[in-house]
Tab-separated table of C-alpha atoms in Angstrom:
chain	number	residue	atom	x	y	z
A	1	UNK	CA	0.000	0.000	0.000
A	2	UNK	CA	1.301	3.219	-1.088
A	3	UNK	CA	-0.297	6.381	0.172
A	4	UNK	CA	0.362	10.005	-0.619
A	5	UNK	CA	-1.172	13.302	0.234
A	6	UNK	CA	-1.266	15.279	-2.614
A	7	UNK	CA	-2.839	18.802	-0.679
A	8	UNK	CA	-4.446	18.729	2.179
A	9	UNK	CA	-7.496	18.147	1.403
A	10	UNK	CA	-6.911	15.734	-1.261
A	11	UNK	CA	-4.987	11.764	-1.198
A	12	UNK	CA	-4.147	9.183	-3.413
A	13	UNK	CA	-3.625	5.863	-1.887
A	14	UNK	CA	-2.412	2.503	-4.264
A	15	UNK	CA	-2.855	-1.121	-3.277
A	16	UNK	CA	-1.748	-4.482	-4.362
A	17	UNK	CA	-2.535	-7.851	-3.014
A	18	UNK	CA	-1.523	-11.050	-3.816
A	19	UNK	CA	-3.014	-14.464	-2.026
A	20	UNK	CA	-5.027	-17.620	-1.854
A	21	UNK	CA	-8.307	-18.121	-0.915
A	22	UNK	CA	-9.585	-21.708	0.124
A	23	UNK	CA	-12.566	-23.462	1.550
A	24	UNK	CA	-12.010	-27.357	2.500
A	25	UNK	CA	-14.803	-29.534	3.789
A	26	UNK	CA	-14.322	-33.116	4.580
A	27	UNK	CA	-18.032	-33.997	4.407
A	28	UNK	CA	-19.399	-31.315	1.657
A	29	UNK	CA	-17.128	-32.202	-1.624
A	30	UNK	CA	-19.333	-30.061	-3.635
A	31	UNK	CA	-18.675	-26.949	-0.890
A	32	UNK	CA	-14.751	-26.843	-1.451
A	33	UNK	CA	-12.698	-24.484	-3.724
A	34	UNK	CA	-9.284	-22.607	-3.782
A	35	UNK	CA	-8.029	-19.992	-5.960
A	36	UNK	CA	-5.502	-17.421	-6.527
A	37	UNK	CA	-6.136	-13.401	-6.882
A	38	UNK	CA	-4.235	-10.830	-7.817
A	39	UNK	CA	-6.153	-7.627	-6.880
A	40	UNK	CA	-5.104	-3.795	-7.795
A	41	UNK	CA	-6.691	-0.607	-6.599
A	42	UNK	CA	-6.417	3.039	-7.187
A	43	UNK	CA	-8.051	5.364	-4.759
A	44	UNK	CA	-8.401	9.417	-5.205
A	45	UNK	CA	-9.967	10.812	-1.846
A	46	UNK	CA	-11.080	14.788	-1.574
A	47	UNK	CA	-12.001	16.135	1.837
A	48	UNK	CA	-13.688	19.240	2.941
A	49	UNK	CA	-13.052	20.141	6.192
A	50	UNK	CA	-14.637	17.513	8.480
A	51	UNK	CA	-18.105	17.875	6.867
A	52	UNK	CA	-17.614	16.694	3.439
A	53	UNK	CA	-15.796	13.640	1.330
A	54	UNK	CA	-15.593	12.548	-2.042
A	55	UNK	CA	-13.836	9.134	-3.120
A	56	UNK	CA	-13.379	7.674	-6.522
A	57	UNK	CA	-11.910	4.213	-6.289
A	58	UNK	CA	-11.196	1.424	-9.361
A	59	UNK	CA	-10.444	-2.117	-8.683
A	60	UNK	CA	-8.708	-4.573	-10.523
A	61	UNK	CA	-8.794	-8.058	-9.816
A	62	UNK	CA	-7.741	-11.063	-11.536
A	63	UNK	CA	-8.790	-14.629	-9.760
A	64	UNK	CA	-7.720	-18.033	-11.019
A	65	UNK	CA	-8.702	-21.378	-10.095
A	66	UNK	CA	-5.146	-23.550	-10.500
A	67	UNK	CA	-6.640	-26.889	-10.591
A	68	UNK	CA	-7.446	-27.762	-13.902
A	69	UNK	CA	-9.194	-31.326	-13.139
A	70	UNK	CA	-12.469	-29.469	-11.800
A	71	UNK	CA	-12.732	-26.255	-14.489
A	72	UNK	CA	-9.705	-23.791	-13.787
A	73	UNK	CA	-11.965	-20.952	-13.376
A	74	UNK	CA	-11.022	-17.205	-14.062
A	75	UNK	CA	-11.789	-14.523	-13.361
A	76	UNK	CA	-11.440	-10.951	-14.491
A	77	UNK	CA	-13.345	-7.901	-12.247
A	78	UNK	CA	-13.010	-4.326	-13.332
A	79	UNK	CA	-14.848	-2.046	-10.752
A	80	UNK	CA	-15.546	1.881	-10.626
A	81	UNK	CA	-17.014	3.117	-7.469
A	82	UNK	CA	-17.905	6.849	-6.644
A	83	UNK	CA	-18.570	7.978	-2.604
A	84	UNK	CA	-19.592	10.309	-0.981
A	85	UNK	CA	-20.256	11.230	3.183
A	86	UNK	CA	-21.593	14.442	5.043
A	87	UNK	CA	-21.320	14.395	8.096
A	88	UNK	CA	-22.599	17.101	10.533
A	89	UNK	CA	-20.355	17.242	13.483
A	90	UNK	CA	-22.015	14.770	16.375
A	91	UNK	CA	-25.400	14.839	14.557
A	92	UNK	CA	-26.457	12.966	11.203
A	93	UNK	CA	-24.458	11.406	8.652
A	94	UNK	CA	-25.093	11.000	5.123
A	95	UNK	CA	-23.286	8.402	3.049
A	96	UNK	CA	-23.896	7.000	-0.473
A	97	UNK	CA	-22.122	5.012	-2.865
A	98	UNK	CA	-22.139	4.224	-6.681
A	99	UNK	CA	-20.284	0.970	-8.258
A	100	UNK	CA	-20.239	0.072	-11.606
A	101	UNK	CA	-18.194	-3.615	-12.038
A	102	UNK	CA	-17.559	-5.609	-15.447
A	103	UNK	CA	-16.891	-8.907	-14.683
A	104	UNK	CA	-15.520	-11.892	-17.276
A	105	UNK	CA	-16.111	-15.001	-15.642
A	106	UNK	CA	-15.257	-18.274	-17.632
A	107	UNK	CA	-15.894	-21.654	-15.934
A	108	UNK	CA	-14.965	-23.654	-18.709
A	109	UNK	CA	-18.335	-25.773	-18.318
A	110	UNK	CA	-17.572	-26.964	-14.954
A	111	UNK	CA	-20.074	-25.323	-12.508
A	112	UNK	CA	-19.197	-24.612	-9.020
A	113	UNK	CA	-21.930	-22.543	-7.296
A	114	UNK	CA	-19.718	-21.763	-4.133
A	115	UNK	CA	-15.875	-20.497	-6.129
A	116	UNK	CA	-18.150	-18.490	-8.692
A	117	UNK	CA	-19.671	-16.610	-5.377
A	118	UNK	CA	-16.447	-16.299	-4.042
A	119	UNK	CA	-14.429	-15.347	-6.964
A	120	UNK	CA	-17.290	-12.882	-7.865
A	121	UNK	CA	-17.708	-11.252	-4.555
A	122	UNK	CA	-21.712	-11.968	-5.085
A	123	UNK	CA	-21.935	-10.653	-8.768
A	124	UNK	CA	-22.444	-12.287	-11.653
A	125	UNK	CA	-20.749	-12.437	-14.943
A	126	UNK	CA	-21.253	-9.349	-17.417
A	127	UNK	CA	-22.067	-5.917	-16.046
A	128	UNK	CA	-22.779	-5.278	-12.414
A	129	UNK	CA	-24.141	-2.136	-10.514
A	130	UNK	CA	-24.232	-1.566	-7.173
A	131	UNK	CA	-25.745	1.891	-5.362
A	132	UNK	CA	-26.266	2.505	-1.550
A	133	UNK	CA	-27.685	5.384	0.277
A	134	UNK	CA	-27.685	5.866	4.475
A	135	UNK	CA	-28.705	8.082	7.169
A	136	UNK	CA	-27.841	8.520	10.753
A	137	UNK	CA	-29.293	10.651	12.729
A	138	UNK	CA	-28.615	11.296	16.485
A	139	UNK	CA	-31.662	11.595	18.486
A	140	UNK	CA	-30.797	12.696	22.101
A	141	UNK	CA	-27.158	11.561	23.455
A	142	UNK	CA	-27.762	7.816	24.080
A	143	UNK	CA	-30.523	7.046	21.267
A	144	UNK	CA	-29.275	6.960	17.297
A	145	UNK	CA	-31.595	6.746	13.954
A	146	UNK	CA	-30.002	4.453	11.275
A	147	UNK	CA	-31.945	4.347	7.713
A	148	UNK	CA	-30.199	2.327	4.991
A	149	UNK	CA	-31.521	2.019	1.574
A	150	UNK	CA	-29.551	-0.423	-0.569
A	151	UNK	CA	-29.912	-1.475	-4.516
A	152	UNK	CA	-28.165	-3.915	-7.317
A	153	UNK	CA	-28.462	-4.909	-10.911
A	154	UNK	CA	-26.108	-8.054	-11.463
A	155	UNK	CA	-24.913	-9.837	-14.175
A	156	UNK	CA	-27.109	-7.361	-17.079
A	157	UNK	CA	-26.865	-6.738	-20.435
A	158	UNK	CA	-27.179	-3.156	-21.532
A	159	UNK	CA	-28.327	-4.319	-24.755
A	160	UNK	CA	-31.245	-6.840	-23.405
A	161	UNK	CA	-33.811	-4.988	-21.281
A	162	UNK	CA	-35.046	-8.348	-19.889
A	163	UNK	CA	-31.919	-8.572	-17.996
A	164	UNK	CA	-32.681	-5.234	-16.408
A	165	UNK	CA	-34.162	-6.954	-12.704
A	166	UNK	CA	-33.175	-4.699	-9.680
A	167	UNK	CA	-33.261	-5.836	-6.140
A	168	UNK	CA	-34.112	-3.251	-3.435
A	169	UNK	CA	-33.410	-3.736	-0.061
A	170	UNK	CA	-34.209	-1.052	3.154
A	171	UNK	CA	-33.671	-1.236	6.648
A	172	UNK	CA	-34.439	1.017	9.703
A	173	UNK	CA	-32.607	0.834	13.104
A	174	UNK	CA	-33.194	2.814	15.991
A	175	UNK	CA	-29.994	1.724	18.651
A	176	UNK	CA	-30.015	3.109	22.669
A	177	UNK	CA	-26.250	3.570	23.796
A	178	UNK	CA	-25.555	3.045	27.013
């Protein structure tokens, strides 16, 4: 990880990783996978003062299963994401997020439910979007307002409007802290 203020108010930070992921089960054959990844990010973060922050971010990842007796699945995950957070000192918070992702997946027709989820990250092969707004709100000192609104489009084609099939999830919290 390489980080770098450019100003103030504005930072770059650059990320590599390279590992293995694995998941053995002696009794669930169908339930085990391992692969490699590779994964590359660039991140461009602009803060005002403490109430405002902007954060473009793009991901690179490249994921391959080695074992070629059971598909030698890759993967290939370009991702764009745009946030932003206001935040009004001890009070309410406002967060959202954007991600566009364009995924190549090849399994070489040798299905495996549980390394496609995990390669994938919970998308699916082709184009991806991912959005997210939230708001926190402070109520008295010990009671806190949490509303979370969150939405995906996985796996579409732009070209095919049957593929078009959002998911919309919300959730409401209201926490005591003592």
């Amino acid at each position: 990880t390489i980080r770098w203020n450019i100003v103030k108010s504005l930072n770059t930070q650059l990320t590599y990783t390279n590992g293995l992921k694995a998941n053995q089960s002696d009794f669930y054959a169908y339930l085990r996978y391992r692969f490699t990844y590779n994964d590359a990010s660039a991140d461009l973060s602009y803060q005002l003062k403490t109430s405002l922050r902007l954060n473009l971010k793009y991901d690179f990842s490249y994921k391959v299963n080695p074992t070629d007796t059971v598909g030698k699945q890759i993967a290939q995950v370009n991702r764009l994401t745009f946030e932003t957070r206001y935040n009004r000192l001890g009070k309410t918070t406002i967060s959202s997020s954007l991600s566009y992702a364009s995924i190549k997946y090849n399994d070489k027709n040798y299905a495996n439910q549980q390394l496609e989820y995990a390669m994938l990250e919970g998308l699916r092969n082709g184009n991806n979007l991912v959005w997210n707004v939230g708001f926190e709100q402070n109520l008295t000192n010990n009671i806190q307002l949490s509303i979370t609104y969150e939405g995906r489009m996985t796996g579409f084609d732009k070209n095919d409007k049957s593929t078009l099939k959002p998911v919309h999830t919300g959730r409401a919290e209201v926490r005591a802290l003592f």
